[in-house]
JSON list of C-alpha atoms in Angstrom, two decimals:
[
{"chain": "A", "resi": 1, "resn": "MET", "atom": "CA", "xyz": [41.69, -113.82, 19.00]},
{"chain": "A", "resi": 2, "resn": "PRO", "atom": "CA", "xyz": [38.07, -112.73, 18.45]},
{"chain": "A", "resi": 3, "resn": "THR", "atom": "CA", "xyz": [36.79, -109.32, 19.44]},
{"chain": "A", "resi": 4, "resn": "MET", "atom": "CA", "xyz": [34.15, -109.32, 22.17]},
{"chain": "A", "resi": 5, "resn": "PRO", "atom": "CA", "xyz": [30.80, -107.50, 22.13]},
{"chain": "A", "resi": 6, "resn": "GLU", "atom": "CA", "xyz": [30.54, -106.62, 25.85]},
{"chain": "A", "resi": 7, "resn": "SER", "atom": "CA", "xyz": [32.86, -105.27, 28.54]},
{"chain": "A", "resi": 8, "resn": "LEU", "atom": "CA", "xyz": [32.05, -105.60, 32.25]},
{"chain": "A", "resi": 9, "resn": "PHE", "atom": "CA", "xyz": [33.99, -104.03, 35.13]},
{"chain": "A", "resi": 10, "resn": "TRP", "atom": "CA", "xyz": [33.55, -104.60, 38.86]},
{"chain": "A", "resi": 11, "resn": "LYS", "atom": "CA", "xyz": [35.19, -102.76, 41.76]},
{"chain": "A", "resi": 12, "resn": "ARG", "atom": "CA", "xyz": [35.86, -104.91, 44.80]},
{"chain": "A", "resi": 13, "resn": "ARG", "atom": "CA", "xyz": [34.31, -103.95, 48.12]},
{"chain": "A", "resi": 14, "resn": "ASP", "atom": "CA", "xyz": [36.06, -106.47, 50.34]},
{"chain": "A", "resi": 15, "resn": "THR", "atom": "CA", "xyz": [39.60, -105.44, 49.40]},
{"chain": "A", "resi": 16, "resn": "ALA", "atom": "CA", "xyz": [41.51, -103.21, 47.00]},
{"chain": "A", "resi": 17, "resn": "GLY", "atom": "CA", "xyz": [40.91, -104.84, 43.64]},
{"chain": "A", "resi": 18, "resn": "ALA", "atom": "CA", "xyz": [38.80, -105.15, 40.52]},
{"chain": "A", "resi": 19, "resn": "GLU", "atom": "CA", "xyz": [37.66, -107.50, 37.78]},
{"chain": "A", "resi": 20, "resn": "HIS", "atom": "CA", "xyz": [37.38, -106.73, 34.08]},
{"chain": "A", "resi": 21, "resn": "ALA", "atom": "CA", "xyz": [35.71, -109.23, 31.75]},
{"chain": "A", "resi": 22, "resn": "LEU", "atom": "CA", "xyz": [35.12, -109.23, 28.01]},
{"chain": "A", "resi": 23, "resn": "VAL", "atom": "CA", "xyz": [32.10, -111.40, 27.28]},
{"chain": "A", "resi": 24, "resn": "ASP", "atom": "CA", "xyz": [30.09, -112.85, 24.42]},
{"chain": "A", "resi": 25, "resn": "ALA", "atom": "CA", "xyz": [26.77, -114.32, 25.60]},
{"chain": "A", "resi": 26, "resn": "ARG", "atom": "CA", "xyz": [25.14, -114.96, 22.22]},
{"chain": "A", "resi": 27, "resn": "ASN", "atom": "CA", "xyz": [25.57, -118.76, 22.33]},
{"chain": "A", "resi": 28, "resn": "GLY", "atom": "CA", "xyz": [26.27, -119.73, 25.91]},
{"chain": "A", "resi": 29, "resn": "LEU", "atom": "CA", "xyz": [29.16, -117.72, 27.32]},
{"chain": "A", "resi": 30, "resn": "TYR", "atom": "CA", "xyz": [32.66, -117.04, 26.15]},
{"chain": "A", "resi": 31, "resn": "ALA", "atom": "CA", "xyz": [34.61, -114.75, 28.48]},
{"chain": "A", "resi": 32, "resn": "ARG", "atom": "CA", "xyz": [38.15, -113.48, 28.97]},
{"chain": "A", "resi": 33, "resn": "GLY", "atom": "CA", "xyz": [38.87, -111.64, 32.18]},
{"chain": "A", "resi": 34, "resn": "THR", "atom": "CA", "xyz": [41.37, -110.31, 34.68]},
{"chain": "A", "resi": 35, "resn": "VAL", "atom": "CA", "xyz": [41.05, -110.21, 38.47]},
{"chain": "A", "resi": 36, "resn": "LEU", "atom": "CA", "xyz": [43.34, -107.93, 40.52]},
{"chain": "A", "resi": 37, "resn": "ALA", "atom": "CA", "xyz": [43.52, -107.93, 44.31]},
{"chain": "A", "resi": 38, "resn": "VAL", "atom": "CA", "xyz": [45.93, -107.23, 47.16]},
{"chain": "A", "resi": 39, "resn": "ASP", "atom": "CA", "xyz": [44.66, -109.90, 49.59]},
{"chain": "A", "resi": 40, "resn": "PRO", "atom": "CA", "xyz": [45.98, -112.21, 50.84]},
{"chain": "A", "resi": 41, "resn": "ILE", "atom": "CA", "xyz": [48.96, -111.03, 48.75]},
{"chain": "A", "resi": 42, "resn": "PRO", "atom": "CA", "xyz": [49.06, -108.84, 45.63]},
{"chain": "A", "resi": 43, "resn": "PHE", "atom": "CA", "xyz": [48.26, -110.92, 42.53]},
{"chain": "A", "resi": 44, "resn": "THR", "atom": "CA", "xyz": [46.88, -110.84, 39.01]},
{"chain": "A", "resi": 45, "resn": "CYS", "atom": "CA", "xyz": [44.57, -113.61, 37.82]},
{"chain": "A", "resi": 46, "resn": "ARG", "atom": "CA", "xyz": [43.67, -114.06, 34.15]},
{"chain": "A", "resi": 47, "resn": "TYR", "atom": "CA", "xyz": [41.00, -116.45, 32.91]},
{"chain": "A", "resi": 48, "resn": "GLU", "atom": "CA", "xyz": [39.35, -117.68, 29.75]},
{"chain": "A", "resi": 49, "resn": "LEU", "atom": "CA", "xyz": [36.03, -119.47, 30.09]},
{"chain": "A", "resi": 50, "resn": "ARG", "atom": "CA", "xyz": [33.64, -121.15, 27.69]},
{"chain": "A", "resi": 51, "resn": "THR", "atom": "CA", "xyz": [30.28, -122.78, 28.35]},
{"chain": "A", "resi": 52, "resn": "GLU", "atom": "CA", "xyz": [28.03, -125.00, 26.29]},
{"chain": "A", "resi": 53, "resn": "PRO", "atom": "CA", "xyz": [25.01, -123.31, 24.67]},
{"chain": "A", "resi": 54, "resn": "GLY", "atom": "CA", "xyz": [22.99, -124.35, 27.74]},
{"chain": "A", "resi": 55, "resn": "TRP", "atom": "CA", "xyz": [25.50, -122.53, 29.99]},
{"chain": "A", "resi": 56, "resn": "SER", "atom": "CA", "xyz": [27.10, -125.56, 31.65]},
{"chain": "A", "resi": 57, "resn": "THR", "atom": "CA", "xyz": [30.87, -125.07, 31.82]},
{"chain": "A", "resi": 58, "resn": "ALA", "atom": "CA", "xyz": [32.91, -126.62, 29.01]},
{"chain": "A", "resi": 59, "resn": "HIS", "atom": "CA", "xyz": [36.38, -125.46, 30.04]},
{"chain": "A", "resi": 60, "resn": "VAL", "atom": "CA", "xyz": [38.18, -122.71, 31.91]},
{"chain": "A", "resi": 61, "resn": "ASP", "atom": "CA", "xyz": [41.86, -121.71, 31.90]},
{"chain": "A", "resi": 62, "resn": "VAL", "atom": "CA", "xyz": [43.10, -119.71, 34.90]},
{"chain": "A", "resi": 63, "resn": "THR", "atom": "CA", "xyz": [46.57, -118.27, 35.56]},
{"chain": "A", "resi": 64, "resn": "ALA", "atom": "CA", "xyz": [47.44, -116.48, 38.81]},
{"chain": "A", "resi": 65, "resn": "GLU", "atom": "CA", "xyz": [50.72, -114.60, 39.21]},
{"chain": "A", "resi": 66, "resn": "GLY", "atom": "CA", "xyz": [52.52, -112.58, 41.84]},
{"chain": "A", "resi": 67, "resn": "ALA", "atom": "CA", "xyz": [56.06, -111.68, 42.85]},
{"chain": "A", "resi": 68, "resn": "GLY", "atom": "CA", "xyz": [58.17, -114.86, 42.69]},
{"chain": "A", "resi": 69, "resn": "TRP", "atom": "CA", "xyz": [55.43, -117.30, 41.61]},
{"chain": "A", "resi": 70, "resn": "VAL", "atom": "CA", "xyz": [52.93, -118.23, 38.92]},
{"chain": "A", "resi": 71, "resn": "ARG", "atom": "CA", "xyz": [50.31, -120.98, 38.83]},
{"chain": "A", "resi": 72, "resn": "SER", "atom": "CA", "xyz": [47.86, -122.19, 36.21]},
{"chain": "A", "resi": 73, "resn": "VAL", "atom": "CA", "xyz": [44.99, -124.67, 36.00]},
{"chain": "A", "resi": 74, "resn": "ARG", "atom": "CA", "xyz": [42.87, -125.79, 33.09]},
{"chain": "A", "resi": 75, "resn": "LEU", "atom": "CA", "xyz": [39.55, -127.44, 33.91]},
{"chain": "A", "resi": 76, "resn": "GLU", "atom": "CA", "xyz": [37.55, -129.35, 31.32]},
{"chain": "A", "resi": 77, "resn": "LEU", "atom": "CA", "xyz": [34.13, -130.92, 31.77]},
{"chain": "A", "resi": 78, "resn": "ALA", "atom": "CA", "xyz": [33.10, -133.77, 29.49]},
{"chain": "A", "resi": 79, "resn": "ALA", "atom": "CA", "xyz": [30.47, -136.49, 30.01]},
{"chain": "A", "resi": 80, "resn": "GLY", "atom": "CA", "xyz": [29.93, -135.24, 33.56]},
{"chain": "A", "resi": 81, "resn": "ARG", "atom": "CA", "xyz": [33.57, -135.64, 34.61]},
{"chain": "A", "resi": 82, "resn": "TRP", "atom": "CA", "xyz": [36.14, -132.96, 35.27]},
{"chain": "A", "resi": 83, "resn": "ARG", "atom": "CA", "xyz": [39.78, -133.08, 34.27]},
{"chain": "A", "resi": 84, "resn": "ALA", "atom": "CA", "xyz": [42.46, -130.72, 35.54]},
{"chain": "A", "resi": 85, "resn": "THR", "atom": "CA", "xyz": [45.83, -129.80, 34.04]},
{"chain": "A", "resi": 86, "resn": "THR", "atom": "CA", "xyz": [48.11, -127.73, 36.26]},
{"chain": "A", "resi": 87, "resn": "ALA", "atom": "CA", "xyz": [51.48, -126.00, 36.27]},
{"chain": "A", "resi": 88, "resn": "GLU", "atom": "CA", "xyz": [53.47, -124.11, 38.88]},
{"chain": "A", "resi": 89, "resn": "ARG", "atom": "CA", "xyz": [56.67, -122.06, 38.98]},
{"chain": "A", "resi": 90, "resn": "GLY", "atom": "CA", "xyz": [58.18, -120.37, 42.00]},
{"chain": "A", "resi": 91, "resn": "ASN", "atom": "CA", "xyz": [56.95, -120.81, 45.57]},
{"chain": "A", "resi": 92, "resn": "LEU", "atom": "CA", "xyz": [53.57, -119.36, 46.47]},
{"chain": "A", "resi": 93, "resn": "ASP", "atom": "CA", "xyz": [53.70, -121.06, 49.89]},
{"chain": "A", "resi": 94, "resn": "ALA", "atom": "CA", "xyz": [56.86, -119.16, 50.82]},
{"chain": "A", "resi": 95, "resn": "VAL", "atom": "CA", "xyz": [55.37, -115.84, 49.73]},
{"chain": "A", "resi": 96, "resn": "LEU", "atom": "CA", "xyz": [52.16, -116.45, 51.71]},
{"chain": "A", "resi": 97, "resn": "ARG", "atom": "CA", "xyz": [54.01, -117.47, 54.86]},
{"chain": "A", "resi": 98, "resn": "ALA", "atom": "CA", "xyz": [56.33, -114.48, 54.57]},
{"chain": "A", "resi": 99, "resn": "GLY", "atom": "CA", "xyz": [53.19, -112.33, 54.62]},
{"chain": "A", "resi": 100, "resn": "GLY", "atom": "CA", "xyz": [51.88, -114.08, 57.74]},
{"chain": "A", "resi": 101, "resn": "HIS", "atom": "CA", "xyz": [49.32, -116.25, 55.94]},
{"chain": "A", "resi": 102, "resn": "ALA", "atom": "CA", "xyz": [48.74, -119.99, 55.85]},
{"chain": "A", "resi": 103, "resn": "GLY", "atom": "CA", "xyz": [50.37, -121.89, 53.02]},
{"chain": "A", "resi": 104, "resn": "ALA", "atom": "CA", "xyz": [48.45, -122.88, 49.91]},
{"chain": "A", "resi": 105, "resn": "GLY", "atom": "CA", "xyz": [47.53, -126.34, 48.70]},
{"chain": "A", "resi": 106, "resn": "PHE", "atom": "CA", "xyz": [48.47, -127.59, 45.28]},
{"chain": "A", "resi": 107, "resn": "PRO", "atom": "CA", "xyz": [46.67, -126.19, 42.21]},
{"chain": "A", "resi": 108, "resn": "GLY", "atom": "CA", "xyz": [43.98, -128.44, 40.76]},
{"chain": "A", "resi": 109, "resn": "MET", "atom": "CA", "xyz": [41.98, -131.13, 42.53]},
{"chain": "A", "resi": 110, "resn": "GLU", "atom": "CA", "xyz": [42.88, -134.29, 44.42]},
{"chain": "A", "resi": 111, "resn": "ASP", "atom": "CA", "xyz": [39.79, -136.34, 43.53]},
{"chain": "A", "resi": 112, "resn": "PRO", "atom": "CA", "xyz": [37.88, -135.42, 40.34]},
{"chain": "A", "resi": 113, "resn": "ASP", "atom": "CA", "xyz": [35.09, -137.84, 41.32]},
{"chain": "A", "resi": 114, "resn": "LEU", "atom": "CA", "xyz": [34.04, -135.43, 44.08]},
{"chain": "A", "resi": 115, "resn": "LEU", "atom": "CA", "xyz": [32.97, -133.02, 41.35]},
{"chain": "A", "resi": 116, "resn": "TYR", "atom": "CA", "xyz": [30.75, -135.51, 39.53]},
{"chain": "A", "resi": 117, "resn": "GLY", "atom": "CA", "xyz": [27.41, -133.81, 38.93]},
{"chain": "A", "resi": 118, "resn": "ALA", "atom": "CA", "xyz": [28.87, -130.29, 39.04]},
{"chain": "A", "resi": 119, "resn": "PHE", "atom": "CA", "xyz": [28.15, -128.22, 35.93]},
{"chain": "A", "resi": 120, "resn": "ASP", "atom": "CA", "xyz": [29.40, -124.79, 36.99]},
{"chain": "A", "resi": 121, "resn": "VAL", "atom": "CA", "xyz": [32.81, -123.39, 37.78]},
{"chain": "A", "resi": 122, "resn": "ASP", "atom": "CA", "xyz": [33.00, -120.75, 40.52]},
{"chain": "A", "resi": 123, "resn": "LEU", "atom": "CA", "xyz": [36.10, -118.57, 40.39]},
{"chain": "A", "resi": 124, "resn": "GLY", "atom": "CA", "xyz": [36.77, -117.22, 43.89]},
{"chain": "A", "resi": 125, "resn": "GLY", "atom": "CA", "xyz": [36.11, -113.48, 44.15]},
{"chain": "A", "resi": 126, "resn": "SER", "atom": "CA", "xyz": [34.68, -113.26, 40.61]},
{"chain": "A", "resi": 127, "resn": "PRO", "atom": "CA", "xyz": [31.13, -111.90, 40.23]},
{"chain": "A", "resi": 128, "resn": "LEU", "atom": "CA", "xyz": [31.14, -113.09, 36.62]},
{"chain": "A", "resi": 129, "resn": "THR", "atom": "CA", "xyz": [30.91, -116.78, 37.43]},
{"chain": "A", "resi": 130, "resn": "ASN", "atom": "CA", "xyz": [27.72, -116.34, 39.48]},
{"chain": "A", "resi": 131, "resn": "THR", "atom": "CA", "xyz": [26.04, -115.79, 36.11]},
{"chain": "A", "resi": 132, "resn": "LEU", "atom": "CA", "xyz": [26.66, -119.40, 35.05]},
{"chain": "A", "resi": 133, "resn": "PRO", "atom": "CA", "xyz": [24.09, -121.13, 37.30]},
{"chain": "A", "resi": 134, "resn": "ILE", "atom": "CA", "xyz": [21.72, -118.16, 37.05]},
{"chain": "A", "resi": 135, "resn": "ARG", "atom": "CA", "xyz": [21.53, -118.57, 33.28]},
{"chain": "A", "resi": 136, "resn": "ARG", "atom": "CA", "xyz": [21.85, -122.38, 33.20]},
{"chain": "A", "resi": 137, "resn": "LEU", "atom": "CA", "xyz": [18.89, -122.75, 35.58]},
{"chain": "A", "resi": 138, "resn": "GLY", "atom": "CA", "xyz": [16.87, -119.93, 34.00]},
{"chain": "A", "resi": 139, "resn": "LEU", "atom": "CA", "xyz": [16.51, -118.19, 37.35]},
{"chain": "A", "resi": 140, "resn": "LEU", "atom": "CA", "xyz": [15.50, -114.79, 35.98]},
{"chain": "A", "resi": 141, "resn": "LYS", "atom": "CA", "xyz": [12.23, -116.35, 34.81]},
{"chain": "A", "resi": 142, "resn": "ALA", "atom": "CA", "xyz": [11.90, -118.98, 37.55]},
{"chain": "A", "resi": 143, "resn": "GLU", "atom": "CA", "xyz": [9.31, -118.97, 40.32]},
{"chain": "A", "resi": 144, "resn": "PRO", "atom": "CA", "xyz": [10.47, -116.64, 43.11]},
{"chain": "A", "resi": 145, "resn": "GLY", "atom": "CA", "xyz": [11.31, -118.28, 46.41]},
{"chain": "A", "resi": 146, "resn": "VAL", "atom": "CA", "xyz": [12.06, -121.74, 45.02]},
{"chain": "A", "resi": 147, "resn": "SER", "atom": "CA", "xyz": [15.64, -122.74, 45.91]},
{"chain": "A", "resi": 148, "resn": "HIS", "atom": "CA", "xyz": [17.97, -124.61, 43.58]},
{"chain": "A", "resi": 149, "resn": "ARG", "atom": "CA", "xyz": [20.85, -126.55, 45.14]},
{"chain": "A", "resi": 150, "resn": "ILE", "atom": "CA", "xyz": [23.92, -127.08, 42.96]},
{"chain": "A", "resi": 151, "resn": "SER", "atom": "CA", "xyz": [27.40, -128.51, 43.20]},
{"chain": "A", "resi": 152, "resn": "ALA", "atom": "CA", "xyz": [30.16, -126.28, 41.82]},
{"chain": "A", "resi": 153, "resn": "ALA", "atom": "CA", "xyz": [33.84, -126.58, 41.02]},
{"chain": "A", "resi": 154, "resn": "TRP", "atom": "CA", "xyz": [35.19, -123.80, 43.25]},
{"chain": "A", "resi": 155, "resn": "VAL", "atom": "CA", "xyz": [38.58, -122.43, 42.17]},
{"chain": "A", "resi": 156, "resn": "LEU", "atom": "CA", "xyz": [40.32, -120.75, 45.11]},
{"chain": "A", "resi": 157, "resn": "ILE", "atom": "CA", "xyz": [42.44, -117.70, 44.28]},
{"chain": "A", "resi": 158, "resn": "PRO", "atom": "CA", "xyz": [45.37, -117.27, 44.30]},
{"chain": "A", "resi": 159, "resn": "SER", "atom": "CA", "xyz": [46.21, -120.93, 45.07]},
{"chain": "A", "resi": 160, "resn": "LEU", "atom": "CA", "xyz": [44.04, -122.30, 42.21]},
{"chain": "A", "resi": 161, "resn": "GLU", "atom": "CA", "xyz": [43.02, -125.24, 44.38]},
{"chain": "A", "resi": 162, "resn": "VAL", "atom": "CA", "xyz": [39.77, -126.72, 43.08]},
{"chain": "A", "resi": 163, "resn": "ILE", "atom": "CA", "xyz": [37.26, -128.03, 45.59]},
{"chain": "A", "resi": 164, "resn": "GLN", "atom": "CA", "xyz": [33.67, -129.18, 45.51]},
{"chain": "A", "resi": 165, "resn": "ALA", "atom": "CA", "xyz": [31.24, -126.60, 46.89]},
{"chain": "A", "resi": 166, "resn": "ASP", "atom": "CA", "xyz": [27.53, -126.96, 47.68]},
{"chain": "A", "resi": 167, "resn": "GLN", "atom": "CA", "xyz": [25.66, -123.79, 46.78]},
{"chain": "A", "resi": 168, "resn": "ILE", "atom": "CA", "xyz": [22.04, -122.65, 46.77]},
{"chain": "A", "resi": 169, "resn": "TYR", "atom": "CA", "xyz": [20.54, -120.13, 44.33]},
{"chain": "A", "resi": 170, "resn": "THR", "atom": "CA", "xyz": [17.07, -118.74, 45.01]},
{"chain": "A", "resi": 171, "resn": "PRO", "atom": "CA", "xyz": [15.33, -116.34, 42.61]},
{"chain": "A", "resi": 172, "resn": "LEU", "atom": "CA", "xyz": [13.72, -113.45, 44.47]},
{"chain": "A", "resi": 173, "resn": "GLY", "atom": "CA", "xyz": [12.12, -111.63, 41.53]},
{"chain": "A", "resi": 174, "resn": "ASN", "atom": "CA", "xyz": [12.92, -108.14, 40.21]},
{"chain": "A", "resi": 175, "resn": "ASN", "atom": "CA", "xyz": [16.38, -109.21, 38.97]},
{"chain": "A", "resi": 176, "resn": "ARG", "atom": "CA", "xyz": [17.52, -110.37, 42.38]},
{"chain": "A", "resi": 177, "resn": "VAL", "atom": "CA", "xyz": [18.93, -113.79, 43.25]},
{"chain": "A", "resi": 178, "resn": "ARG", "atom": "CA", "xyz": [19.98, -115.05, 46.67]},
{"chain": "A", "resi": 179, "resn": "TYR", "atom": "CA", "xyz": [23.29, -116.92, 46.68]},
{"chain": "A", "resi": 180, "resn": "ALA", "atom": "CA", "xyz": [24.11, -119.07, 49.70]},
{"chain": "A", "resi": 181, "resn": "SER", "atom": "CA", "xyz": [26.82, -121.50, 50.75]},
{"chain": "A", "resi": 182, "resn": "GLU", "atom": "CA", "xyz": [27.28, -123.29, 54.07]},
{"chain": "A", "resi": 183, "resn": "THR", "atom": "CA", "xyz": [28.61, -120.17, 55.79]},
{"chain": "A", "resi": 184, "resn": "PHE", "atom": "CA", "xyz": [27.56, -117.23, 53.61]},
{"chain": "A", "resi": 185, "resn": "SER", "atom": "CA", "xyz": [24.53, -115.64, 51.99]},
{"chain": "A", "resi": 186, "resn": "ALA", "atom": "CA", "xyz": [24.08, -112.58, 49.77]},
{"chain": "A", "resi": 187, "resn": "ASP", "atom": "CA", "xyz": [21.23, -111.16, 47.70]},
{"chain": "A", "resi": 188, "resn": "LEU", "atom": "CA", "xyz": [22.67, -110.40, 44.26]},
{"chain": "A", "resi": 189, "resn": "THR", "atom": "CA", "xyz": [21.25, -107.78, 41.93]},
{"chain": "A", "resi": 190, "resn": "VAL", "atom": "CA", "xyz": [21.71, -108.72, 38.28]},
{"chain": "A", "resi": 191, "resn": "ASP", "atom": "CA", "xyz": [20.93, -107.15, 34.91]},
{"chain": "A", "resi": 192, "resn": "ASP", "atom": "CA", "xyz": [18.56, -108.58, 32.31]},
{"chain": "A", "resi": 193, "resn": "GLU", "atom": "CA", "xyz": [21.29, -110.93, 31.05]},
{"chain": "A", "resi": 194, "resn": "GLY", "atom": "CA", "xyz": [22.01, -112.31, 34.51]},
{"chain": "A", "resi": 195, "resn": "PHE", "atom": "CA", "xyz": [25.33, -110.51, 35.01]},
{"chain": "A", "resi": 196, "resn": "VAL", "atom": "CA", "xyz": [25.91, -109.22, 38.53]},
{"chain": "A", "resi": 197, "resn": "VAL", "atom": "CA", "xyz": [25.39, -105.51, 39.11]},
{"chain": "A", "resi": 198, "resn": "ASP", "atom": "CA", "xyz": [25.72, -105.56, 42.89]},
{"chain": "A", "resi": 199, "resn": "TYR", "atom": "CA", "xyz": [27.19, -108.29, 45.10]},
{"chain": "A", "resi": 200, "resn": "PRO", "atom": "CA", "xyz": [26.91, -107.08, 48.71]},
{"chain": "A", "resi": 201, "resn": "GLY", "atom": "CA", "xyz": [30.22, -107.36, 50.53]},
{"chain": "A", "resi": 202, "resn": "LEU", "atom": "CA", "xyz": [32.17, -108.36, 47.42]},
{"chain": "A", "resi": 203, "resn": "ALA", "atom": "CA", "xyz": [31.84, -106.10, 44.39]},
{"chain": "A", "resi": 204, "resn": "THR", "atom": "CA", "xyz": [29.77, -103.57, 42.50]},
{"chain": "A", "resi": 205, "resn": "ARG", "atom": "CA", "xyz": [29.71, -102.98, 38.76]},
{"chain": "A", "resi": 206, "resn": "GLU", "atom": "CA", "xyz": [31.06, -99.67, 37.52]}
]
């Protein structure tokens, strides 16, 4: 396993938790990371992600684990089409319901065709994956105020369900980018490489 030149650490603001990622951004992005959180139930999520040199996602492997359950999904993007490989042991639904939460859907995606035209993966609760469209679209050097609408493969955590998500990224200048979905908006502060420094309401880099 190769050593990695950069280490990034975020502390969650929305819940008790954190994310630590080891990254290599010299030719696209290669990243290995861990997400820890207590909501909706305590879990650990590990991921390995690689993009093409132009920063479109090539593949991502995600494994989420908690007491009595473990799930994994591997997403691969080739010729514009996504493929998912999943595995599950234990009963996440039972654990969620015991904690008073709604049950989870199956890991992976029901209809890969819904993700046609999506080039970015968005790992729920992970500031790291916001970097993918920022770098792929060159937003740090783009004209401020011009919005870019994208379709993303959104991986929900801890269920590892994969759904299509419409998102809008708008460069604001001065290393700030506005991220918006249908129900949410936040002005992200990023460093010169496009990695999130401050994500209001979600996480801040330590």
